[in-house]
Short mmCIF file of C-alpha atoms in Angstrom, two decimals:
data_model
loop_
_atom_site.label_atom_id
_atom_site.label_comp_id
_atom_site.label_asym_id
_atom_site.label_seq_id
_atom_site.Cartn_x
_atom_site.Cartn_y
_atom_site.Cartn_z
CA UNK A 13 -0.46 66.16 -36.57
CA UNK A 14 -3.68 65.36 -35.81
CA UNK A 15 -6.95 66.13 -37.25
CA UNK A 16 -8.67 69.35 -35.48
CA UNK A 17 -11.68 68.30 -33.59
CA UNK A 18 -15.44 69.74 -34.53
CA UNK A 19 -16.36 72.03 -31.73
CA UNK A 20 -19.63 70.51 -29.59
CA UNK A 21 -22.82 72.50 -29.57
CA UNK A 22 -25.14 72.52 -27.02
CA UNK A 23 -24.47 68.82 -26.15
CA UNK A 24 -24.41 67.34 -29.45
CA UNK A 25 -21.78 65.01 -30.00
CA UNK A 26 -20.60 65.99 -33.87
CA UNK A 27 -19.18 62.61 -33.98
CA UNK A 28 -22.19 61.17 -34.21
CA UNK A 29 -23.50 60.84 -37.61
CA UNK A 30 -27.26 62.87 -37.68
CA UNK A 31 -30.32 61.07 -39.84
CA UNK A 32 -31.37 62.04 -42.95
CA UNK A 33 -34.73 61.15 -42.25
CA UNK A 34 -37.15 63.56 -40.88
CA UNK A 35 -39.39 62.16 -38.10
CA UNK A 36 -42.83 62.86 -37.99
CA UNK A 37 -44.29 65.34 -35.89
CA UNK A 38 -45.82 64.26 -32.70
CA UNK A 39 -49.98 64.73 -33.05
CA UNK A 40 -51.12 63.41 -30.44
CA UNK A 41 -50.07 61.79 -27.61
CA UNK A 42 -50.06 58.16 -26.81
CA UNK A 43 -52.61 56.56 -24.15
CA UNK A 44 -50.85 54.71 -21.62
CA UNK A 45 -50.95 50.75 -21.65
CA UNK A 46 -53.22 51.17 -18.36
CA UNK A 47 -55.76 53.08 -20.01
CA UNK A 48 -56.80 50.59 -22.13
CA UNK A 49 -57.22 47.96 -19.35
CA UNK A 50 -58.96 50.30 -17.35
CA UNK A 51 -61.89 50.70 -20.44
CA UNK A 52 -62.10 46.86 -20.80
CA UNK A 53 -62.34 46.22 -16.90
CA UNK A 54 -65.36 48.77 -17.34
CA UNK A 55 -67.14 47.71 -20.14
CA UNK A 56 -66.46 43.92 -17.92
CA UNK A 57 -68.39 45.33 -14.94
CA UNK A 58 -71.09 46.94 -16.76
CA UNK A 59 -71.74 43.72 -18.33
CA UNK A 60 -71.63 41.98 -14.85
CA UNK A 61 -73.93 44.97 -13.24
CA UNK A 62 -76.13 44.32 -16.27
CA UNK A 63 -76.41 40.88 -15.84
CA UNK A 64 -76.72 40.66 -12.10
CA UNK A 65 -79.57 42.63 -12.27
CA UNK A 66 -81.49 40.87 -15.08
CA UNK A 67 -80.74 37.57 -13.07
CA UNK A 68 -82.01 39.13 -9.98
CA UNK A 69 -85.60 40.57 -11.71
CA UNK A 70 -85.92 36.84 -12.93
CA UNK A 71 -85.15 34.90 -9.58
CA UNK A 72 -87.76 37.29 -8.06
CA UNK A 73 -90.56 35.79 -10.33
CA UNK A 74 -92.41 33.33 -8.41
CA UNK A 75 -94.66 32.17 -11.05
CA UNK A 76 -93.69 30.09 -14.30
CA UNK A 77 -95.99 32.48 -16.59
CA UNK A 78 -93.74 35.46 -14.81
CA UNK A 79 -90.73 34.11 -15.76
CA UNK A 80 -90.57 33.10 -19.18
CA UNK A 81 -91.81 36.78 -19.89
CA UNK A 82 -88.80 38.25 -18.35
CA UNK A 83 -87.01 35.94 -19.82
CA UNK A 84 -88.27 37.23 -23.30
CA UNK A 85 -87.76 40.00 -22.34
CA UNK A 86 -84.63 40.29 -21.13
CA UNK A 87 -83.00 38.33 -23.50
CA UNK A 88 -84.73 40.78 -26.29
CA UNK A 89 -82.68 43.21 -24.57
CA UNK A 90 -79.26 41.41 -24.31
CA UNK A 91 -79.13 40.33 -28.08
CA UNK A 92 -80.89 44.16 -29.08
CA UNK A 93 -83.94 42.60 -30.80
CA UNK A 94 -87.16 44.13 -30.66
CA UNK A 95 -89.80 40.59 -30.84
CA UNK A 96 -88.97 37.03 -29.95
CA UNK A 97 -90.88 33.90 -29.23
CA UNK A 98 -90.10 31.18 -26.86
CA UNK A 99 -91.24 27.34 -26.24
CA UNK A 100 -91.13 25.07 -23.30
CA UNK A 101 -91.02 21.60 -24.02
CA UNK A 102 -89.13 19.24 -22.24
CA UNK A 103 -88.21 16.20 -23.94
CA UNK A 104 -90.07 12.87 -23.27
CA UNK A 105 -92.15 14.63 -20.96
CA UNK A 106 -95.81 13.96 -21.32
CA UNK A 107 -96.78 17.97 -19.92
CA UNK A 108 -97.99 20.19 -22.89
CA UNK A 109 -95.62 22.41 -24.51
CA UNK A 110 -96.08 26.27 -23.67
CA UNK A 111 -95.51 28.61 -26.52
CA UNK A 112 -94.73 32.51 -25.70
CA UNK A 113 -94.31 35.60 -27.80
CA UNK A 114 -92.72 38.83 -27.07
CA UNK A 115 -93.92 41.44 -29.71
CA UNK A 116 -96.30 39.08 -31.73
CA UNK A 117 -100.37 38.69 -31.39
CA UNK A 118 -101.94 35.45 -31.90
CA UNK A 119 -102.55 35.67 -35.33
CA UNK A 120 -98.41 36.18 -35.84
CA UNK A 121 -98.16 33.04 -33.54
CA UNK A 122 -100.51 30.97 -35.81
CA UNK A 123 -98.46 31.96 -38.70
CA UNK A 124 -95.21 30.91 -37.66
CA UNK A 125 -96.43 27.45 -36.63
CA UNK A 126 -97.54 26.94 -40.02
CA UNK A 127 -93.98 26.66 -40.88
CA UNK A 128 -92.28 23.16 -40.72
CA UNK A 129 -89.93 22.90 -37.44
CA UNK A 130 -87.07 21.46 -39.41
CA UNK A 131 -86.99 24.62 -41.52
CA UNK A 132 -86.46 26.89 -38.34
CA UNK A 133 -83.84 27.38 -36.24
CA UNK A 134 -85.78 26.89 -33.27
CA UNK A 135 -87.40 23.74 -34.77
CA UNK A 136 -83.64 22.22 -35.21
CA UNK A 137 -83.04 23.60 -31.56
CA UNK A 138 -85.96 21.77 -30.07
CA UNK A 139 -85.54 18.41 -32.21
CA UNK A 140 -81.85 18.01 -32.22
CA UNK A 141 -80.35 15.92 -30.23
CA UNK A 142 -79.51 17.02 -27.24
CA UNK A 143 -75.51 16.82 -27.60
CA UNK A 144 -75.81 18.41 -31.23
CA UNK A 145 -73.79 21.81 -31.25
CA UNK A 146 -77.03 23.40 -32.47
CA UNK A 147 -78.95 22.30 -29.31
CA UNK A 148 -75.73 23.44 -27.39
CA UNK A 149 -75.11 26.93 -28.61
CA UNK A 150 -76.98 29.43 -30.63
CA UNK A 151 -77.88 29.76 -34.18
CA UNK A 152 -77.69 32.69 -35.51
CA UNK A 153 -79.32 33.68 -39.18
CA UNK A 154 -78.21 37.19 -39.79
CA UNK A 155 -79.90 37.34 -43.24
CA UNK A 156 -83.47 35.13 -43.92
CA UNK A 157 -84.45 36.25 -47.06
CA UNK A 158 -81.12 36.40 -48.63
CA UNK A 159 -80.78 32.76 -47.95
CA UNK A 160 -81.31 31.10 -51.23
CA UNK A 161 -82.06 27.88 -49.25
CA UNK A 162 -84.44 29.27 -47.00
CA UNK A 163 -87.69 27.13 -46.87
CA UNK A 164 -90.57 29.15 -49.01
CA UNK A 165 -93.30 28.66 -46.33
CA UNK A 166 -90.42 30.65 -43.75
CA UNK A 167 -90.05 33.21 -46.55
CA UNK A 168 -93.56 34.23 -46.86
CA UNK A 169 -94.10 33.60 -42.96
CA UNK A 170 -90.79 36.45 -42.54
CA UNK A 171 -91.85 38.72 -45.03
CA UNK A 172 -95.36 38.57 -43.24
CA UNK A 173 -93.97 39.81 -40.24
CA UNK A 174 -91.68 41.52 -41.14
CA UNK A 175 -88.27 40.25 -40.00
CA UNK A 176 -85.14 39.85 -41.57
CA UNK A 177 -83.08 37.79 -39.36
CA UNK A 178 -83.02 35.61 -36.25
CA UNK A 179 -81.34 34.37 -33.17
CA UNK A 180 -82.31 31.07 -31.59
CA UNK A 181 -81.10 30.23 -28.60
CA UNK A 182 -81.13 26.58 -26.51
CA UNK A 183 -82.75 26.46 -22.83
CA UNK A 184 -80.63 23.99 -21.30
CA UNK A 185 -78.43 23.70 -18.43
CA UNK A 186 -76.03 20.48 -17.28
CA UNK A 187 -78.12 20.16 -14.23
CA UNK A 188 -81.64 20.51 -15.97
CA UNK A 189 -81.62 19.09 -19.35
CA UNK A 190 -82.95 20.69 -22.15
CA UNK A 191 -86.58 22.73 -21.00
CA UNK A 192 -86.76 24.36 -24.65
CA UNK A 193 -85.89 27.47 -27.00
CA UNK A 194 -85.74 30.61 -27.43
CA UNK A 195 -85.44 32.84 -30.71
CA UNK A 196 -85.53 36.59 -31.23
CA UNK A 197 -86.36 38.39 -34.25
CA UNK A 198 -84.48 41.09 -36.09
CA UNK A 199 -86.49 44.03 -37.89
CA UNK A 200 -83.09 44.40 -40.21
CA UNK A 201 -80.22 41.91 -41.25
CA UNK A 202 -78.14 41.28 -38.74
CA UNK A 203 -76.66 39.02 -35.84
CA UNK A 204 -76.01 39.75 -32.07
CA UNK A 205 -72.01 40.44 -31.25
CA UNK A 206 -69.84 37.77 -29.29
CA UNK A 207 -70.15 39.69 -26.16
CA UNK A 208 -73.81 39.73 -26.60
CA UNK A 209 -74.00 36.05 -27.24
CA UNK A 210 -71.73 35.07 -24.40
CA UNK A 211 -73.93 37.44 -21.76
CA UNK A 212 -77.64 36.09 -23.22
CA UNK A 213 -75.64 32.56 -23.05
CA UNK A 214 -75.03 33.19 -19.37
CA UNK A 215 -78.30 34.15 -18.96
CA UNK A 216 -80.47 31.50 -20.41
CA UNK A 217 -78.01 28.88 -18.38
CA UNK A 218 -79.10 30.71 -15.07
CA UNK A 219 -82.75 31.35 -16.70
CA UNK A 220 -82.85 27.45 -17.39
CA UNK A 221 -82.19 26.23 -13.80
CA UNK A 222 -85.03 28.93 -12.56
CA UNK A 223 -87.41 27.46 -14.88
CA UNK A 224 -86.67 23.72 -13.60
CA UNK A 225 -87.90 24.81 -10.15
CA UNK A 226 -91.00 26.85 -10.94
CA UNK A 227 -92.06 23.73 -13.17
CA UNK A 228 -91.24 21.37 -10.29
CA UNK A 229 -93.31 24.01 -7.94
CA UNK A 230 -96.20 24.27 -10.32
CA UNK A 231 -96.45 20.65 -10.90
CA UNK A 232 -96.69 19.85 -6.82
CA UNK A 233 -98.80 22.75 -6.50
CA UNK A 234 -101.13 20.78 -8.92
CA UNK A 235 -101.10 17.72 -7.59
CA UNK A 236 -101.67 19.56 -4.18
CA UNK A 237 -105.07 21.23 -5.50
CA UNK A 238 -106.13 17.65 -7.37
CA UNK A 239 -106.05 16.01 -3.79
CA UNK A 240 -107.38 19.09 -2.11
CA UNK A 241 -110.38 19.09 -4.93
CA UNK A 242 -110.38 15.18 -4.32
CA UNK A 243 -111.13 15.32 -0.91
CA UNK A 244 -114.22 17.72 -1.23
CA UNK A 245 -117.78 17.00 -2.36
CA UNK A 246 -117.43 15.76 -6.02
CA UNK A 247 -120.81 18.04 -6.60
CA UNK A 248 -123.50 19.44 -4.76
CA UNK A 249 -127.02 18.08 -3.39
CA UNK A 250 -130.03 19.22 -4.85
CA UNK A 251 -132.58 19.78 -2.46
CA UNK A 252 -136.24 21.53 -3.21
CA UNK A 253 -136.33 25.00 -2.28
CA UNK A 254 -132.46 25.77 -1.92
CA UNK A 255 -129.70 26.42 -4.59
CA UNK A 256 -126.12 26.02 -3.76
CA UNK A 257 -123.02 27.08 -4.67
CA UNK A 258 -119.28 26.65 -3.13
CA UNK A 259 -115.77 28.01 -4.68
CA UNK A 260 -112.59 26.20 -3.20
CA UNK A 261 -109.06 28.16 -3.66
CA UNK A 262 -105.80 26.00 -2.76
CA UNK A 263 -102.92 27.85 -1.19
CA UNK A 264 -99.40 26.68 -2.71
CA UNK A 265 -98.90 24.62 -0.23
CA UNK A 266 -102.05 23.15 0.60
CA UNK A 267 -104.37 23.64 3.27
CA UNK A 268 -107.05 22.60 5.77
CA UNK A 269 -109.91 24.29 4.63
CA UNK A 270 -112.80 22.57 3.28
CA UNK A 271 -116.81 22.50 2.64
CA UNK A 272 -119.52 20.16 2.78
CA UNK A 273 -123.24 19.90 1.93
CA UNK A 274 -124.94 16.87 2.35
CA UNK A 275 -129.16 15.89 2.38
CA UNK A 276 -130.43 14.57 5.35
CA UNK A 277 -133.87 12.78 6.25
CA UNK A 278 -137.37 14.68 6.07
CA UNK A 279 -135.52 16.54 2.98
CA UNK A 280 -133.20 18.61 5.74
CA UNK A 281 -129.91 19.91 4.34
CA UNK A 282 -126.61 19.92 6.21
CA UNK A 283 -124.40 22.80 5.33
CA UNK A 284 -120.39 22.85 7.14
CA UNK A 285 -117.54 24.74 6.71
CA UNK A 286 -114.41 24.26 8.75
CA UNK A 287 -110.42 25.02 8.83
CA UNK A 288 -108.08 22.89 10.26
CA UNK A 289 -104.86 24.26 11.46
CA UNK A 290 -101.12 24.26 9.61
CA UNK A 291 -101.03 23.73 5.57
CA UNK A 292 -99.31 21.03 3.93
CA UNK A 293 -100.33 17.28 2.98
CA UNK A 294 -100.94 16.74 7.00
CA UNK A 295 -103.23 19.18 7.84
CA UNK A 296 -105.05 17.83 4.30
CA UNK A 297 -105.63 14.61 5.55
CA UNK A 298 -106.67 16.13 9.22
CA UNK A 299 -109.48 18.28 7.20
CA UNK A 300 -110.31 14.42 4.83
CA UNK A 301 -110.78 12.78 7.99
CA UNK A 302 -112.69 15.81 10.02
CA UNK A 303 -115.33 16.06 7.11
CA UNK A 304 -116.09 11.99 6.96
CA UNK A 305 -116.88 11.97 10.75
CA UNK A 306 -118.36 15.23 10.32
CA UNK A 307 -120.73 13.45 7.72
CA UNK A 308 -121.55 10.96 9.73
CA UNK A 309 -122.74 12.29 12.92
CA UNK A 310 -124.45 15.02 10.67
CA UNK A 311 -126.70 11.88 9.91
CA UNK A 312 -127.07 10.29 13.35
CA UNK A 313 -127.77 13.34 14.81
CA UNK A 314 -127.99 16.61 12.15
CA UNK A 315 -131.16 18.40 14.00
CA UNK A 316 -128.88 19.31 16.89
CA UNK A 317 -125.51 21.03 15.25
CA UNK A 318 -124.27 21.58 18.81
CA UNK A 319 -124.24 17.86 19.27
CA UNK A 320 -122.53 17.37 16.35
CA UNK A 321 -119.71 19.52 16.54
CA UNK A 322 -119.67 18.27 20.38
CA UNK A 323 -118.98 14.64 18.80
CA UNK A 324 -116.68 16.03 16.35
CA UNK A 325 -114.38 17.58 19.54
CA UNK A 326 -114.23 14.45 21.27
CA UNK A 327 -112.83 12.68 18.16
CA UNK A 328 -110.26 15.13 17.49
CA UNK A 329 -109.21 15.48 20.72
CA UNK A 330 -109.03 11.56 21.36
CA UNK A 331 -107.30 10.85 17.82
CA UNK A 332 -105.43 13.99 17.36
CA UNK A 333 -104.68 15.89 20.62
CA UNK A 334 -101.74 17.98 19.27
CA UNK A 335 -104.66 19.61 16.55
CA UNK A 336 -107.10 22.19 16.67
CA UNK A 337 -109.61 23.34 14.04
CA UNK A 338 -112.37 25.50 13.77
CA UNK A 339 -116.04 24.35 12.57
CA UNK A 340 -119.39 25.62 11.46
CA UNK A 341 -122.46 23.44 10.84
CA UNK A 342 -125.65 24.25 10.15
CA UNK A 343 -129.02 22.44 9.79
CA UNK A 344 -131.50 23.78 7.21
CA UNK A 345 -135.31 22.76 6.75
CA UNK A 346 -135.75 24.78 3.33
CA UNK A 347 -139.53 24.21 3.39
CA UNK A 348 -139.85 25.93 6.96
CA UNK A 349 -136.83 28.19 5.72
CA UNK A 350 -135.05 27.52 8.74
CA UNK A 351 -131.39 27.13 10.06
CA UNK A 352 -130.13 26.10 13.34
CA UNK A 353 -126.56 26.22 13.48
CA UNK A 354 -123.53 25.86 16.13
CA UNK A 355 -119.69 27.37 15.40
CA UNK A 356 -117.19 26.35 16.84
CA UNK A 357 -114.04 29.10 16.43
CA UNK A 358 -115.67 30.19 13.26
CA UNK A 359 -116.93 33.02 11.26
CA UNK A 360 -120.11 34.18 11.50
CA UNK A 361 -121.94 33.48 8.04
CA UNK A 362 -123.62 36.44 6.27
CA UNK A 363 -127.58 37.12 5.24
CA UNK A 364 -127.82 38.53 2.18
CA UNK A 365 -131.12 39.60 0.28
CA UNK A 366 -133.19 42.80 -1.08
CA UNK A 367 -133.93 43.69 2.33
CA UNK A 368 -130.44 43.33 4.23
CA UNK A 369 -127.29 42.17 4.48
CA UNK A 370 -126.03 41.24 8.09
CA UNK A 371 -124.01 38.91 9.73
CA UNK A 372 -125.70 36.30 11.78
CA UNK A 373 -125.15 36.84 15.88
CA UNK A 374 -123.63 33.70 16.47
CA UNK A 375 -122.43 32.88 20.16
CA UNK A 376 -118.62 33.11 20.91
CA UNK A 377 -116.66 30.05 21.02
CA UNK A 378 -113.46 28.37 21.25
CA UNK A 379 -112.27 26.20 18.23
CA UNK A 380 -112.40 22.36 18.40
CA UNK A 381 -109.35 20.84 20.19
CA UNK A 382 -108.75 23.82 22.87
CA UNK A 383 -111.09 22.99 25.53
CA UNK A 384 -111.36 19.78 27.93
CA UNK A 385 -115.13 20.41 26.43
CA UNK A 386 -116.25 22.06 24.22
CA UNK A 387 -120.11 23.29 24.24
CA UNK A 388 -121.92 26.20 22.91
CA UNK A 389 -125.57 27.18 22.39
CA UNK A 390 -127.02 26.92 18.77
CA UNK A 391 -128.48 29.58 17.01
CA UNK A 392 -131.90 29.92 14.99
CA UNK A 393 -132.41 32.17 12.25
CA UNK A 394 -135.13 32.31 9.12
CA UNK A 395 -133.88 33.55 5.87
CA UNK A 396 -136.52 34.87 3.94
CA UNK A 397 -137.58 33.68 0.06
CA UNK A 398 -134.76 35.10 -1.69
CA UNK A 399 -132.00 35.70 0.56
CA UNK A 400 -128.64 33.95 0.40
CA UNK A 401 -126.80 32.68 3.68
CA UNK A 402 -122.83 33.20 2.68
CA UNK A 403 -120.53 30.66 4.82
CA UNK A 404 -117.13 31.07 4.33
CA UNK A 405 -113.72 30.40 5.93
CA UNK A 406 -111.27 32.84 7.71
CA UNK A 407 -108.84 32.55 4.59
CA UNK A 408 -111.25 34.71 2.65
CA UNK A 409 -110.42 37.43 5.24
CA UNK A 410 -106.51 36.52 5.86
CA UNK A 411 -105.77 36.79 1.97
CA UNK A 412 -106.90 40.40 1.91
CA UNK A 413 -103.84 41.51 4.40
CA UNK A 414 -106.43 43.91 6.22
CA UNK A 415 -106.60 43.68 10.26
CA UNK A 416 -109.68 41.12 10.88
CA UNK A 417 -111.93 44.02 11.63
CA UNK A 418 -111.07 45.69 8.50
CA UNK A 419 -111.67 42.56 6.30
CA UNK A 420 -115.15 41.57 7.95
CA UNK A 421 -116.35 45.38 6.82
CA UNK A 422 -114.69 44.58 3.46
CA UNK A 423 -116.54 41.29 3.31
CA UNK A 424 -119.91 43.19 4.20
CA UNK A 425 -119.33 45.80 1.73
CA UNK A 426 -118.46 42.79 -1.20
CA UNK A 427 -121.63 41.35 -0.35
CA UNK A 428 -123.29 44.41 -0.28
CA UNK A 429 -122.55 45.57 -3.77
CA UNK A 430 -123.95 42.14 -5.66
CA UNK A 431 -125.77 43.40 -8.26
CA UNK A 432 -129.76 42.95 -7.67
CA UNK A 433 -129.96 40.85 -10.60
CA UNK A 434 -127.03 38.34 -9.29
CA UNK A 435 -128.53 38.18 -5.99
CA UNK A 436 -130.95 35.30 -7.26
CA UNK A 437 -128.11 32.89 -8.02
CA UNK A 438 -125.60 31.70 -5.55
CA UNK A 439 -122.89 31.33 -8.25
CA UNK A 440 -122.69 34.84 -8.97
CA UNK A 441 -122.80 35.81 -5.73
CA UNK A 442 -120.20 33.61 -4.88
CA UNK A 443 -117.82 35.14 -7.41
CA UNK A 444 -119.16 38.67 -7.20
CA UNK A 445 -117.89 38.36 -3.40
CA UNK A 446 -114.13 36.87 -4.43
CA UNK A 447 -113.54 39.41 -7.51
CA UNK A 448 -114.13 42.12 -4.79
CA UNK A 449 -112.24 40.85 -1.82
CA UNK A 450 -109.56 39.25 -3.90
CA UNK A 451 -109.05 41.76 -6.81
CA UNK A 452 -105.25 40.98 -7.42
CA UNK A 453 -106.42 37.32 -8.35
CA UNK A 454 -108.00 34.21 -6.10
CA UNK A 455 -104.43 32.20 -6.92
CA UNK A 456 -102.06 34.27 -5.41
CA UNK A 457 -99.06 32.32 -5.04
CA UNK A 458 -97.60 34.37 -2.06
CA UNK A 459 -100.97 33.71 0.22
CA UNK A 460 -100.32 30.11 1.97
CA UNK A 461 -104.37 30.34 3.14
CA UNK A 462 -107.14 28.97 1.27
CA UNK A 463 -110.34 30.14 0.67
CA UNK A 464 -113.59 28.80 0.64
CA UNK A 465 -116.91 30.05 0.30
CA UNK A 466 -120.82 28.25 0.40
CA UNK A 467 -123.44 29.76 -0.81
CA UNK A 468 -126.90 28.69 -0.33
CA UNK A 469 -129.72 30.93 -2.02
CA UNK A 470 -133.38 30.18 0.00
CA UNK A 471 -136.27 30.39 -2.75
#
């Protein structure tokens, strides 16, 4: 006879043994596996967005100084620091090193320079071999004052400047090599996280490539400016009865604006300004040839400015038929205070004195090289004692970005606003006019225009 079966209750099989362990109550619902992945992806997207924004801001910088400042600020934001120091120092280069601080004054930088380079993380990055690990990766010092082996002078400076930790990073890439290094300082002991190190490392490699391009660009600009200056007068002549001053600003690509002042027989003076069409080395070379030719013509027949420009136009048409140029030549007799001038498509001079500030009325004429035969009547005027004649190129007007009529009005206003105490100093007049016309700086990198201003003050 078989044993009776226990009845089934609510679908529970009584033959399945019941565990004596009671499971803990479920307090929260576990997250789905996809939520963790979504959080990680959101974090990556946020980091990449931040990195993209910082690199875009860096790429927008057009000068080396602006790029270095942007790099210091962006690096501080990425590693969570408040202050920093950057040294641009290409190994084996004769170019002087550049030092820039963030949140550090000149006195603070002076204190840091008193610490031996080998005693700092930044110094080990700069002086170590490029293949060393420190030269390729950052160096974190999470507790400077707690380091028993810290150089005593370094400890003294860290205490004085109140920083307790640092993170140094090389500015290097495979293509550009090592350009220098940067270090950021923490007010409290600490160090950047692994994610922060990764992001700032990516940013630093991109910044290195950008700095290398800007360094080469600024070197090229310096070479162009040097060549342009060498093509212009090294000094202005001294003629009794007149004092001279000139200012020349070259665009980033180099241009064809020029000026000249040369003594002529019978204590006369020749003044010239001009502009060759185009930019770059070709325009600079043409400018040098044109200026040299005008000097020769001025010595032979300077009393007749029209003849001087006619000869110049003929030379330009025969030797460089595809090029045009503007020019203005003035024959001055300081003792008689007489000026005879002729212009070929050039802007009119401006006369500034205690009683007047006005443009000289010149005849309308075409630039050199545009007509089969150039000729225009000359103009004669007499500057009063104490007046200054201002010659300039149209680059001064074009750099303002205004329409030409407004630029002429702006130049007139700038000249009229020269303080009376400075009106007898031609150098002060030119500097005031340049500051008033170009308040954002004389060497704006985004301008392709050269600027020439030549002032002659008649005693």
